[in-house]
Short mmCIF file of C-alpha atoms in Angstrom, two decimals:
data_model
loop_
_atom_site.label_atom_id
_atom_site.label_comp_id
_atom_site.label_asym_id
_atom_site.label_seq_id
_atom_site.Cartn_x
_atom_site.Cartn_y
_atom_site.Cartn_z
CA UNK A 1 -0.10 -0.10 -0.27
CA UNK A 2 1.43 3.13 -0.97
CA UNK A 3 1.92 5.70 1.90
CA UNK A 4 0.28 9.08 1.54
CA UNK A 5 2.36 12.10 2.51
CA UNK A 6 1.29 14.67 4.96
CA UNK A 7 0.44 17.93 4.36
CA UNK A 8 3.50 20.59 5.17
CA UNK A 9 2.24 23.06 7.08
CA UNK A 10 5.44 24.84 7.78
CA UNK A 11 7.16 24.77 4.27
CA UNK A 12 4.46 23.56 1.72
CA UNK A 13 5.54 21.70 -1.68
CA UNK A 14 4.87 23.84 -4.58
CA UNK A 15 4.97 22.10 -7.90
CA UNK A 16 6.61 24.31 -10.94
CA UNK A 17 5.78 23.32 -14.67
CA UNK A 18 7.93 23.64 -17.24
CA UNK A 19 9.68 22.12 -20.40
CA UNK A 20 12.29 19.15 -20.53
CA UNK A 21 14.60 21.35 -22.77
CA UNK A 22 15.27 24.92 -21.70
CA UNK A 23 13.24 27.03 -19.20
CA UNK A 24 16.59 26.29 -16.95
CA UNK A 25 16.69 30.34 -16.02
CA UNK A 26 12.76 30.19 -15.34
CA UNK A 27 13.09 27.51 -12.98
CA UNK A 28 15.96 28.69 -10.66
CA UNK A 29 14.11 32.00 -10.32
CA UNK A 30 10.89 30.52 -9.88
CA UNK A 31 12.34 28.02 -7.02
CA UNK A 32 13.92 31.20 -5.41
CA UNK A 33 11.18 33.23 -5.31
CA UNK A 34 9.20 29.99 -3.94
CA UNK A 35 11.83 29.26 -1.57
CA UNK A 36 11.96 32.97 -0.16
CA UNK A 37 8.17 32.54 0.15
CA UNK A 38 8.58 29.91 2.63
CA UNK A 39 7.65 26.89 0.32
CA UNK A 40 9.59 23.74 -0.92
CA UNK A 41 10.03 24.10 -4.70
CA UNK A 42 9.90 21.03 -7.23
CA UNK A 43 10.49 20.78 -10.81
CA UNK A 44 8.02 18.74 -12.84
CA UNK A 45 8.38 18.41 -16.70
CA UNK A 46 7.27 15.56 -18.82
CA UNK A 47 10.36 13.64 -18.32
CA UNK A 48 9.86 13.92 -14.51
CA UNK A 49 6.17 14.06 -14.10
CA UNK A 50 5.90 13.07 -10.25
CA UNK A 51 7.09 13.53 -6.97
CA UNK A 52 6.83 11.39 -3.70
CA UNK A 53 5.91 14.36 -2.12
CA UNK A 54 2.07 15.75 -2.13
CA UNK A 55 1.46 18.85 -4.20
CA UNK A 56 0.00 21.59 -2.00
CA UNK A 57 -0.08 24.47 -4.18
CA UNK A 58 0.96 24.76 -8.45
CA UNK A 59 2.74 27.10 -10.64
CA UNK A 60 2.12 26.51 -14.17
CA UNK A 61 5.25 27.87 -16.04
CA UNK A 62 6.05 30.06 -18.86
CA UNK A 63 7.64 28.56 -22.72
CA UNK A 64 11.15 27.35 -23.07
CA UNK A 65 13.42 30.15 -23.06
CA UNK A 66 13.84 32.22 -26.19
CA UNK A 67 17.38 33.59 -26.69
CA UNK A 68 17.73 37.08 -25.33
CA UNK A 69 19.42 38.54 -28.48
CA UNK A 70 15.99 37.95 -30.19
CA UNK A 71 14.42 39.99 -27.78
CA UNK A 72 16.78 42.44 -25.89
CA UNK A 73 19.11 45.16 -27.01
CA UNK A 74 22.34 46.01 -25.09
CA UNK A 75 21.47 50.07 -24.99
CA UNK A 76 18.43 49.24 -22.55
CA UNK A 77 21.21 48.58 -19.64
CA UNK A 78 22.93 51.36 -20.44
CA UNK A 79 19.43 53.43 -20.23
CA UNK A 80 18.66 51.94 -17.04
CA UNK A 81 22.19 52.51 -15.62
CA UNK A 82 22.39 56.04 -16.67
CA UNK A 83 18.74 56.93 -15.05
CA UNK A 84 20.47 55.66 -11.81
CA UNK A 85 23.49 57.52 -12.06
CA UNK A 86 21.59 60.91 -13.16
CA UNK A 87 19.48 61.30 -9.84
CA UNK A 88 20.88 64.99 -8.72
CA UNK A 89 19.48 65.00 -5.50
CA UNK A 90 20.21 61.13 -3.96
CA UNK A 91 22.53 60.86 -1.33
CA UNK A 92 25.34 58.04 -1.72
CA UNK A 93 23.70 55.43 -0.15
CA UNK A 94 20.29 55.60 -2.04
CA UNK A 95 22.54 55.96 -5.11
CA UNK A 96 24.84 53.04 -4.45
CA UNK A 97 21.37 51.07 -3.64
CA UNK A 98 19.66 52.25 -6.68
CA UNK A 99 22.85 50.99 -8.77
CA UNK A 100 23.17 47.78 -7.02
CA UNK A 101 19.50 46.50 -7.64
CA UNK A 102 19.83 47.82 -11.36
CA UNK A 103 22.75 45.88 -11.91
CA UNK A 104 20.50 42.93 -10.80
CA UNK A 105 19.19 43.04 -14.83
CA UNK A 106 22.48 43.09 -16.81
CA UNK A 107 23.08 39.98 -14.63
CA UNK A 108 19.93 38.25 -14.78
CA UNK A 109 20.19 38.86 -18.72
CA UNK A 110 23.17 37.12 -19.10
CA UNK A 111 22.35 34.47 -16.85
CA UNK A 112 19.35 33.77 -19.07
CA UNK A 113 21.77 34.04 -22.38
CA UNK A 114 23.72 31.26 -20.63
CA UNK A 115 21.11 29.09 -19.97
CA UNK A 116 19.05 29.40 -22.78
CA UNK A 117 18.50 27.32 -25.65
CA UNK A 118 17.80 27.39 -29.61
CA UNK A 119 13.96 28.86 -29.84
CA UNK A 120 11.77 25.79 -30.01
CA UNK A 121 8.11 26.20 -31.90
CA UNK A 122 5.26 24.53 -32.37
CA UNK A 123 2.90 22.58 -29.56
CA UNK A 124 5.02 20.62 -27.12
CA UNK A 125 2.22 17.78 -26.73
CA UNK A 126 3.59 16.00 -23.70
CA UNK A 127 3.89 19.23 -21.67
CA UNK A 128 0.49 20.17 -22.67
CA UNK A 129 -0.84 17.17 -21.81
CA UNK A 130 0.91 17.02 -18.41
CA UNK A 131 0.08 20.67 -17.47
CA UNK A 132 -3.44 20.14 -18.73
CA UNK A 133 -3.89 17.20 -15.90
CA UNK A 134 -2.26 19.12 -13.34
CA UNK A 135 -4.72 21.89 -13.80
CA UNK A 136 -7.67 19.45 -13.50
CA UNK A 137 -6.37 18.13 -10.27
CA UNK A 138 -5.89 21.29 -8.84
CA UNK A 139 -9.45 22.61 -9.65
CA UNK A 140 -10.81 19.48 -8.58
CA UNK A 141 -9.00 19.63 -5.08
CA UNK A 142 -9.24 23.22 -4.91
CA UNK A 143 -5.55 23.79 -4.50
CA UNK A 144 -4.04 27.00 -4.84
CA UNK A 145 -2.54 27.63 -8.64
CA UNK A 146 -0.69 30.58 -10.26
CA UNK A 147 -0.15 30.18 -14.29
CA UNK A 148 2.67 32.50 -15.38
CA UNK A 149 2.45 33.90 -19.07
CA UNK A 150 1.57 30.46 -20.68
CA UNK A 151 0.33 28.87 -18.07
CA UNK A 152 -2.34 31.67 -17.74
CA UNK A 153 -3.13 31.44 -20.79
CA UNK A 154 -3.21 27.44 -20.57
CA UNK A 155 -5.44 27.96 -17.57
CA UNK A 156 -7.89 29.84 -19.37
CA UNK A 157 -7.81 27.40 -22.19
CA UNK A 158 -8.72 24.77 -19.62
CA UNK A 159 -11.89 26.79 -18.40
CA UNK A 160 -12.61 26.96 -22.24
CA UNK A 161 -11.73 30.36 -22.73
CA UNK A 162 -9.72 31.72 -26.14
CA UNK A 163 -6.49 33.47 -27.03
CA UNK A 164 -5.27 36.07 -29.02
CA UNK A 165 -2.80 33.98 -31.62
CA UNK A 166 -0.92 37.58 -31.75
CA UNK A 167 -1.30 40.60 -29.70
CA UNK A 168 1.09 42.83 -32.22
CA UNK A 169 -1.80 44.54 -33.70
CA UNK A 170 -2.81 46.17 -30.33
CA UNK A 171 0.69 48.19 -30.82
CA UNK A 172 -0.06 50.64 -33.46
CA UNK A 173 1.95 53.59 -32.52
CA UNK A 174 5.08 51.34 -31.28
CA UNK A 175 6.21 47.84 -31.28
CA UNK A 176 5.05 45.34 -28.79
CA UNK A 177 7.95 45.47 -26.12
CA UNK A 178 9.47 42.42 -24.86
CA UNK A 179 12.01 42.47 -22.37
CA UNK A 180 12.64 41.00 -18.78
CA UNK A 181 12.85 44.49 -17.72
CA UNK A 182 9.48 46.35 -16.37
CA UNK A 183 8.45 47.91 -19.76
CA UNK A 184 4.83 47.85 -19.30
CA UNK A 185 2.12 49.27 -16.93
CA UNK A 186 -1.02 47.59 -15.91
CA UNK A 187 -3.93 48.41 -14.48
CA UNK A 188 -5.44 46.14 -11.55
CA UNK A 189 -9.06 45.94 -10.73
CA UNK A 190 -9.98 47.02 -7.37
CA UNK A 191 -11.57 44.48 -4.96
CA UNK A 192 -10.08 41.59 -7.22
CA UNK A 193 -8.10 38.50 -5.38
CA UNK A 194 -5.05 39.78 -7.46
CA UNK A 195 -5.36 43.25 -6.49
CA UNK A 196 -5.66 42.36 -2.63
CA UNK A 197 -2.53 40.26 -2.66
CA UNK A 198 -0.36 43.04 -4.75
CA UNK A 199 -1.77 46.28 -3.00
CA UNK A 200 -1.63 48.10 -5.82
CA UNK A 201 -4.19 49.39 -8.32
CA UNK A 202 -0.93 50.13 -10.96
CA UNK A 203 1.89 47.92 -11.49
CA UNK A 204 4.87 47.69 -13.97
CA UNK A 205 5.74 44.51 -15.05
CA UNK A 206 8.17 42.93 -17.73
CA UNK A 207 6.87 41.18 -21.12
CA UNK A 208 8.28 38.21 -23.01
CA UNK A 209 4.88 37.25 -24.64
CA UNK A 210 2.97 37.33 -28.04
CA UNK A 211 -0.02 36.15 -27.33
CA UNK A 212 -2.95 36.83 -24.84
CA UNK A 213 -6.01 35.95 -23.12
CA UNK A 214 -8.99 36.82 -25.34
CA UNK A 215 -12.24 35.51 -24.41
CA UNK A 216 -12.42 34.45 -20.75
CA UNK A 217 -13.20 30.83 -19.65
CA UNK A 218 -16.23 29.42 -17.62
CA UNK A 219 -15.57 31.17 -14.24
CA UNK A 220 -12.70 33.33 -15.18
CA UNK A 221 -12.54 37.14 -14.89
CA UNK A 222 -10.19 39.60 -15.97
CA UNK A 223 -8.95 41.85 -13.63
CA UNK A 224 -5.57 43.37 -15.12
CA UNK A 225 -5.26 45.28 -18.42
CA UNK A 226 -2.63 47.17 -20.47
CA UNK A 227 -4.04 50.74 -21.44
CA UNK A 228 -4.81 49.19 -25.01
CA UNK A 229 -6.57 46.39 -23.09
CA UNK A 230 -4.31 43.64 -23.42
CA UNK A 231 -5.28 41.39 -20.80
CA UNK A 232 -2.16 41.04 -17.96
CA UNK A 233 -4.36 39.06 -15.17
CA UNK A 234 -7.23 36.64 -14.84
CA UNK A 235 -8.51 34.91 -11.58
CA UNK A 236 -11.08 32.20 -10.95
CA UNK A 237 -14.15 33.48 -9.09
CA UNK A 238 -14.97 29.89 -7.52
CA UNK A 239 -11.84 28.83 -6.20
CA UNK A 240 -10.07 30.36 -3.33
CA UNK A 241 -6.41 31.35 -4.86
CA UNK A 242 -6.29 30.35 -8.71
CA UNK A 243 -4.84 33.43 -10.84
CA UNK A 244 -2.91 33.90 -13.86
CA UNK A 245 -0.48 36.73 -14.58
CA UNK A 246 0.90 37.52 -17.97
CA UNK A 247 4.44 39.05 -16.67
CA UNK A 248 7.00 36.97 -15.12
CA UNK A 249 7.12 38.24 -11.60
CA UNK A 250 9.85 35.56 -10.98
CA UNK A 251 12.30 37.92 -12.66
CA UNK A 252 11.83 40.58 -10.47
CA UNK A 253 12.40 39.41 -6.83
CA UNK A 254 14.04 42.40 -5.86
CA UNK A 255 10.41 44.01 -5.59
CA UNK A 256 8.57 43.20 -2.82
CA UNK A 257 5.33 43.71 -4.85
CA UNK A 258 6.08 40.85 -7.10
CA UNK A 259 7.10 38.62 -4.51
CA UNK A 260 3.85 38.99 -2.93
CA UNK A 261 2.42 36.97 -5.56
CA UNK A 262 4.32 33.99 -4.39
CA UNK A 263 3.75 34.70 -0.71
CA UNK A 264 -0.01 34.43 -1.35
CA UNK A 265 0.26 31.42 -2.91
CA UNK A 266 2.75 29.53 0.09
CA UNK A 267 0.22 30.99 2.46
CA UNK A 268 -2.75 29.48 0.48
CA UNK A 269 -0.72 26.47 0.36
CA UNK A 270 -0.30 25.67 4.12
CA UNK A 271 -4.22 25.97 4.39
CA UNK A 272 -5.02 23.20 2.04
CA UNK A 273 -6.86 20.10 3.11
CA UNK A 274 -5.89 17.81 0.20
CA UNK A 275 -3.00 17.73 -2.10
CA UNK A 276 -1.71 15.76 -5.48
CA UNK A 277 -0.47 12.68 -4.57
CA UNK A 278 1.72 10.16 -6.88
CA UNK A 279 -1.40 8.00 -7.66
CA UNK A 280 -2.97 11.23 -8.54
CA UNK A 281 -0.39 11.66 -10.87
CA UNK A 282 -0.85 8.33 -12.45
CA UNK A 283 -4.28 8.46 -12.84
CA UNK A 284 -4.14 12.03 -14.56
CA UNK A 285 -1.24 10.97 -16.89
CA UNK A 286 -3.53 7.82 -17.82
CA UNK A 287 -6.61 9.81 -19.17
CA UNK A 288 -5.59 12.40 -21.58
CA UNK A 289 -7.98 15.20 -22.80
CA UNK A 290 -7.82 14.99 -26.43
CA UNK A 291 -10.62 17.58 -26.89
CA UNK A 292 -8.38 20.32 -25.17
CA UNK A 293 -5.18 19.09 -26.74
CA UNK A 294 -6.79 19.62 -30.00
CA UNK A 295 -7.64 22.66 -29.44
CA UNK A 296 -4.54 23.93 -28.36
CA UNK A 297 -3.08 22.34 -31.38
CA UNK A 298 -5.54 23.73 -34.03
CA UNK A 299 -4.54 27.43 -32.36
CA UNK A 300 -1.01 26.52 -32.85
CA UNK A 301 -1.60 25.73 -36.59
CA UNK A 302 -3.12 28.79 -37.35
CA UNK A 303 -0.65 31.36 -36.00
#
């Protein structure tokens, strides 16, 4: 008889999904964010689809890393450093602190470049299968869940929502910015779960995506948008904590407001009464959902 793992109220186990190839930088920074928030991160990919520990919460991560040279320009780093140096009325200690904070971005840029692989396009059916089944298990057990970028889109698709295949048409005056730096400002709906967790109604975020939520799925509410109405945040109205953000908070751990997303997830995980056990994983992997997979495949082929 298989032993059931006890729920860990102190440092709950948080599953973090990703691809088999690539995504090392995303995993490292997400794991760091989970650990700082008080959780125990466990990496889950199609090649390692289960863990002996029960999962008390789930993070559905973004897609495989894209070579930073395709979306980042070297002058951006200099721009940020110059903005820090030119502050005329800041004492020396604050200047040093701000300079050190902005040095984080060049460091992150090179870490991602070092760990990135050749971009891979198309549908990753094994990963889609795994993540859709994990979302299904989380929904059935009412476990805390956060979708990041691609994960937020997949969460919406699971609840029968739709996606924009490309959001470039929303950016008529300037190209769609793509950067690990905070380059977009989003407005967050007052009274939403996401707004309550973040504690702000306006937030600067990074952007590494070319798709976004179009029609929200069943029970899904759109709670954050850019000024041009591109969706940046969603949440499920019937679950205690099931949110999706289009940006990458794991790459912004130096900002307390972005760390709050992970702190809220871990806190919710401490209070769950059920978890995803190894037998749940086995059952999920043995029962694919062809309807959802066919829908994802059709969307990909039309891009």
